[in-house]
XYZ file of C-alpha atoms in Angstrom:
365
model
C 39.270 -79.535 -53.208
C 38.290 -78.939 -49.689
C 41.166 -78.777 -47.269
C 41.982 -81.988 -45.707
C 40.521 -82.083 -42.079
C 43.667 -82.148 -40.818
C 44.070 -77.960 -42.451
C 40.511 -77.346 -41.248
C 41.581 -78.361 -37.776
C 44.354 -75.995 -37.694
C 42.970 -73.397 -39.004
C 39.889 -72.906 -37.162
C 42.255 -72.990 -33.822
C 43.796 -69.728 -35.630
C 40.748 -68.471 -35.914
C 39.514 -69.142 -32.457
C 42.575 -67.448 -31.146
C 42.836 -64.159 -33.296
C 38.593 -63.941 -33.732
C 35.424 -63.130 -31.127
C 33.205 -64.816 -33.762
C 32.278 -65.132 -37.552
C 29.833 -63.955 -39.642
C 27.396 -66.550 -41.207
C 27.385 -67.666 -44.631
C 24.700 -67.369 -47.824
C 21.849 -65.705 -48.192
C 21.289 -61.981 -50.538
C 21.278 -58.646 -48.641
C 17.972 -57.025 -47.023
C 17.364 -55.632 -49.550
C 17.342 -58.086 -52.256
C 15.634 -61.189 -53.323
C 14.221 -63.935 -50.218
C 17.273 -65.470 -49.129
C 18.001 -68.817 -50.201
C 17.039 -71.863 -47.659
C 20.501 -73.046 -46.137
C 21.676 -70.056 -45.888
C 21.636 -67.369 -42.763
C 23.443 -66.346 -40.053
C 23.940 -67.843 -36.307
C 22.710 -65.919 -33.483
C 26.543 -65.611 -32.458
C 27.281 -63.697 -35.281
C 24.238 -61.562 -35.635
C 25.137 -60.146 -31.852
C 28.570 -58.752 -33.875
C 27.891 -58.478 -37.067
C 30.597 -56.250 -37.359
C 33.136 -58.821 -36.758
C 35.538 -59.251 -39.645
C 35.129 -61.979 -41.601
C 38.250 -64.176 -42.176
C 39.190 -64.789 -45.523
C 39.654 -67.964 -46.714
C 42.474 -69.304 -48.358
C 40.829 -70.141 -51.665
C 39.034 -67.888 -54.648
C 36.487 -67.893 -57.273
C 35.414 -66.065 -60.191
C 33.633 -65.282 -62.720
C 34.244 -65.499 -66.569
C 31.757 -63.133 -68.498
C 31.197 -63.520 -72.638
C 32.180 -60.402 -72.721
C 33.019 -56.426 -71.547
C 29.413 -54.673 -71.867
C 28.221 -52.298 -68.897
C 26.067 -55.389 -68.024
C 28.874 -57.082 -66.103
C 29.363 -53.707 -63.906
C 26.734 -54.964 -61.768
C 27.871 -58.619 -61.894
C 30.794 -58.036 -60.197
C 29.744 -56.109 -57.471
C 27.200 -58.267 -56.517
C 30.048 -60.549 -56.575
C 32.183 -58.243 -54.574
C 29.591 -57.846 -51.650
C 28.855 -62.002 -51.875
C 33.592 -62.184 -51.224
C 33.070 -59.830 -48.474
C 29.860 -61.723 -46.817
C 31.209 -64.999 -47.131
C 34.792 -64.025 -46.842
C 36.452 -65.463 -49.992
C 38.337 -63.891 -52.298
C 36.271 -63.357 -56.010
C 37.067 -61.934 -59.033
C 35.344 -61.198 -62.294
C 37.333 -61.870 -65.334
C 36.099 -60.520 -68.507
C 36.662 -61.306 -71.641
C 37.393 -60.964 -74.987
C 33.830 -61.739 -76.738
C 35.716 -64.638 -78.236
C 35.492 -68.417 -77.875
C 39.202 -68.320 -77.930
C 39.088 -66.038 -75.132
C 37.416 -68.343 -72.937
C 39.126 -70.865 -73.562
C 42.662 -69.394 -73.160
C 41.230 -68.086 -69.691
C 39.967 -71.376 -68.838
C 42.680 -72.651 -69.503
C 44.843 -70.285 -66.962
C 42.786 -70.367 -64.014
C 43.069 -74.168 -63.885
C 47.110 -73.435 -63.493
C 46.425 -71.235 -59.909
C 45.739 -73.948 -57.371
C 43.968 -71.390 -54.363
C 41.092 -71.776 -57.890
C 38.137 -73.423 -56.685
C 35.046 -72.005 -58.175
C 34.576 -71.038 -61.708
C 31.604 -69.053 -63.368
C 31.450 -68.792 -66.767
C 29.133 -66.743 -69.247
C 29.149 -69.551 -72.114
C 29.472 -67.751 -75.470
C 27.950 -70.593 -78.007
C 26.746 -72.992 -76.104
C 28.193 -75.419 -79.261
C 31.456 -74.354 -78.456
C 33.140 -77.485 -77.756
C 36.477 -76.291 -76.608
C 34.930 -73.952 -74.290
C 32.849 -76.682 -73.025
C 35.844 -79.130 -72.466
C 37.918 -76.756 -70.950
C 34.986 -77.090 -68.121
C 35.273 -80.174 -67.518
C 38.804 -80.461 -67.259
C 38.657 -77.958 -64.024
C 35.973 -80.373 -63.059
C 38.435 -83.470 -62.883
C 40.995 -81.379 -60.957
C 37.768 -80.648 -58.537
C 37.156 -77.284 -59.418
C 33.346 -76.201 -58.503
C 31.940 -74.800 -62.049
C 28.927 -73.466 -62.908
C 26.908 -71.356 -65.889
C 25.981 -67.717 -64.959
C 24.014 -64.959 -67.695
C 23.971 -67.835 -70.421
C 24.450 -71.626 -70.196
C 26.418 -74.620 -71.736
C 26.005 -77.992 -71.542
C 24.769 -79.770 -68.776
C 27.740 -82.264 -68.434
C 30.132 -79.243 -68.657
C 28.538 -77.945 -64.838
C 27.202 -78.098 -61.758
C 24.461 -75.868 -62.430
C 23.329 -72.661 -63.927
C 22.409 -69.553 -62.092
C 20.734 -66.367 -64.521
C 17.627 -65.668 -66.729
C 14.507 -68.007 -67.166
C 15.188 -66.694 -71.317
C 12.341 -68.655 -72.551
C 10.326 -66.882 -70.104
C 11.952 -63.237 -70.547
C 11.878 -63.584 -74.527
C 8.316 -64.341 -73.846
C 7.667 -61.394 -72.501
C 9.284 -58.782 -74.901
C 7.092 -60.640 -77.681
C 4.190 -60.169 -75.208
C 4.934 -56.290 -75.001
C 6.159 -55.931 -78.471
C 1.738 -57.704 -79.201
C 0.015 -54.698 -76.831
C 2.122 -51.836 -77.964
C 1.287 -52.666 -81.674
C -1.890 -54.322 -81.656
C -2.651 -54.322 -85.402
C 0.245 -56.671 -86.180
C 3.230 -55.592 -87.811
C 6.718 -57.444 -88.572
C 10.089 -57.709 -86.379
C 13.347 -57.847 -86.481
C 16.051 -59.198 -83.631
C 19.373 -57.954 -83.240
C 22.458 -59.969 -80.909
C 26.086 -60.242 -80.140
C 25.417 -64.410 -81.349
C 22.952 -66.463 -82.113
C 24.677 -68.905 -81.233
C 24.843 -68.384 -77.639
C 22.537 -69.866 -75.412
C 20.239 -67.383 -73.892
C 20.365 -65.716 -77.523
C 18.412 -68.718 -78.879
C 16.402 -69.079 -76.159
C 14.798 -65.328 -75.808
C 14.817 -64.968 -79.305
C 12.483 -68.556 -79.613
C 10.284 -67.074 -76.652
C 10.267 -63.338 -78.301
C 8.424 -65.006 -81.685
C 6.410 -66.965 -79.848
C 5.061 -64.087 -77.576
C 4.630 -61.652 -80.816
C 1.319 -64.101 -81.111
C 0.453 -64.331 -85.028
C -0.002 -60.496 -85.984
C 3.741 -59.865 -85.848
C 6.056 -62.006 -87.521
C 10.010 -61.987 -86.961
C 11.334 -61.224 -90.401
C 14.837 -61.320 -88.914
C 17.304 -62.263 -86.396
C 20.982 -60.145 -87.303
C 24.320 -60.999 -85.355
C 26.629 -58.229 -85.008
C 29.471 -60.232 -82.979
C 29.496 -58.049 -80.198
C 30.834 -55.257 -82.037
C 28.802 -51.964 -81.362
C 29.569 -50.551 -85.071
C 28.139 -53.280 -86.576
C 25.664 -53.897 -84.360
C 24.141 -50.313 -85.473
C 24.863 -51.099 -89.241
C 22.245 -54.158 -88.496
C 19.744 -51.700 -87.714
C 20.642 -49.537 -91.159
C 20.273 -52.700 -92.809
C 17.351 -54.403 -91.576
C 15.286 -51.316 -92.021
C 16.312 -50.692 -95.371
C 16.340 -54.645 -96.383
C 12.477 -55.103 -94.720
C 9.743 -51.646 -95.717
C 6.901 -53.134 -93.437
C 9.314 -53.356 -90.251
C 7.851 -51.557 -87.526
C 9.511 -53.799 -83.997
C 13.317 -53.493 -83.716
C 14.202 -55.722 -80.923
C 17.817 -55.529 -78.788
C 18.640 -59.241 -77.132
C 21.970 -58.334 -75.710
C 22.123 -55.317 -73.224
C 24.358 -53.189 -75.881
C 21.261 -53.573 -78.494
C 18.918 -51.336 -77.302
C 21.723 -47.754 -76.974
C 22.326 -48.692 -80.971
C 19.110 -49.056 -81.836
C 18.222 -45.903 -80.029
C 21.521 -44.090 -81.967
C 20.137 -44.934 -85.336
C 16.350 -43.893 -85.210
C 17.797 -41.044 -83.332
C 20.018 -40.463 -86.486
C 17.242 -40.938 -88.981
C 14.293 -39.173 -87.664
C 12.361 -42.443 -88.207
C 11.218 -42.936 -84.349
C 7.450 -42.384 -84.659
C 7.766 -45.309 -87.107
C 9.144 -48.034 -84.847
C 7.961 -49.643 -81.777
C 11.420 -50.513 -79.811
C 11.740 -53.055 -77.378
C 15.165 -54.739 -75.205
C 16.451 -56.761 -72.734
C 18.700 -54.664 -69.711
C 19.079 -51.150 -68.997
C 22.712 -50.192 -70.157
C 22.780 -47.090 -68.390
C 22.681 -45.586 -72.456
C 19.938 -47.415 -72.274
C 18.395 -45.839 -69.201
C 19.290 -42.526 -71.097
C 17.630 -43.365 -74.347
C 14.443 -44.323 -72.783
C 14.374 -41.124 -70.264
C 14.667 -39.297 -74.059
C 11.713 -41.922 -75.105
C 14.000 -43.832 -77.766
C 12.839 -46.800 -76.422
C 9.163 -48.434 -75.689
C 10.146 -50.997 -72.518
C 12.892 -52.960 -71.252
C 12.276 -56.777 -69.717
C 15.817 -56.196 -67.345
C 17.707 -59.297 -66.018
C 19.756 -59.205 -62.358
C 22.969 -59.592 -63.349
C 24.032 -58.226 -59.848
C 21.828 -61.833 -58.472
C 23.856 -63.408 -60.595
C 27.256 -62.350 -59.404
C 25.986 -62.483 -55.944
C 23.920 -65.707 -56.163
C 26.699 -67.154 -58.105
C 29.556 -66.623 -55.793
C 27.168 -67.795 -52.538
C 26.675 -70.946 -54.686
C 29.948 -71.537 -55.731
C 30.648 -71.011 -51.775
C 28.290 -73.584 -50.829
C 29.400 -76.081 -53.414
C 32.976 -75.852 -52.291
C 32.335 -75.671 -48.827
C 30.513 -79.319 -48.974
C 27.090 -77.299 -47.806
C 24.685 -79.931 -49.747
C 21.558 -78.250 -47.518
C 22.749 -74.396 -48.809
C 23.044 -76.210 -52.225
C 19.832 -77.864 -52.339
C 17.357 -74.956 -50.844
C 18.658 -72.508 -53.780
C 18.507 -74.803 -56.211
C 15.251 -77.256 -55.255
C 15.965 -80.392 -56.466
C 17.197 -78.831 -60.056
C 19.942 -77.637 -61.721
C 18.622 -73.959 -62.260
C 18.886 -71.002 -59.420
C 16.719 -68.174 -61.485
C 17.799 -64.303 -61.429
C 14.126 -62.704 -61.824
C 13.599 -59.893 -63.781
C 11.672 -56.746 -64.619
C 9.626 -55.092 -66.898
C 10.950 -51.297 -67.125
C 8.146 -48.999 -68.489
C 8.603 -45.384 -68.898
C 6.806 -43.945 -65.926
C 3.590 -45.103 -64.337
C 1.105 -43.688 -66.756
C 2.083 -46.518 -68.996
C -0.508 -48.947 -70.043
C 1.200 -52.089 -70.604
C 0.550 -54.977 -68.653
C 2.701 -56.814 -66.838
C 3.354 -58.993 -63.267
C 7.075 -58.348 -63.603
C 6.336 -54.171 -64.673
C 8.406 -51.859 -62.366
C 8.397 -47.768 -64.002
C 11.849 -46.298 -64.224
C 11.393 -43.814 -61.227
C 11.541 -47.037 -58.951
C 13.847 -49.070 -61.398
C 16.332 -45.969 -60.996
C 15.673 -46.164 -56.570
C 16.587 -49.758 -57.055
C 19.542 -48.908 -58.750
C 20.767 -46.132 -56.442
C 20.238 -48.320 -53.050
C 22.870 -50.819 -54.879
C 24.647 -47.901 -55.842
C 24.170 -49.361 -59.859
C 24.409 -47.679 -63.134
C 22.822 -50.096 -65.096
C 21.261 -53.915 -64.453
């Protein structure tokens, strides 16, 4: 809920007496994507960019689906946005269960300073999570989804990847690597997650007519089971020649199995995301290509959007959402080096990608 006009006048009066100026809200860092319309910084604040931002009296949180290193980049983006906007923020890591997300949302509902919540919905049909999201909205709390979407009626907007298009791109890349065709298997945490469903559907479409998707296996975000699933797929499908990691930790799991059994040469390995271990695996020749999301932007833009919703900045919201309910954080196609023959409009060699990570202070994405 937004503060009363009386409280706001009191607060602004206090600020006027204690600070020379405030930095503006909205936008993204200069080395990221272009800032959404409706943000920007006033001329006065630009002239005094060193002036501290006065913290606001509310908090914005993002609840994850699990605790993968994927979320480290989101945490950095969330904190950078909080510092820029002068709002308290927190990333709450879930335990990869629906019950865990429900409990965390229930706890947030009891905290009076919570005014904005983002959540990566673990299961798209999880009615209990959707009910808690709607309960938060009834209390006046702004709710969005990040990374993995949920029911449209339970949230204001989705901030994340166009997962269907990203899946298609992964399939197209696999088809380039296996022009003679073959069989593919996909590995993921939960088949019921919206992002998993969209990525796998897109992947199957992008593979084309020569490669068949013969299996999709879930591991409930258990890394040991993730490796066991890869081993089982190799045993169950002797003609398999394409392995696809759909969630971030699946790529290192595939690499571990192929490194251990000495069968790397028999398989094309394509994967989503770039955890630190996946980057090392690509360096070692164990992964052919990675379709990499931007969790940093999910955190940064998620907080930015929630801040604008809370503050009633409709022009800023419209600038980000362009009249819809989705903010696309984009993707990269990371290839081992500049000599790679793979073609993609999202293409970026591993060395350039590492430079971007260093600029952001990140180890993975």
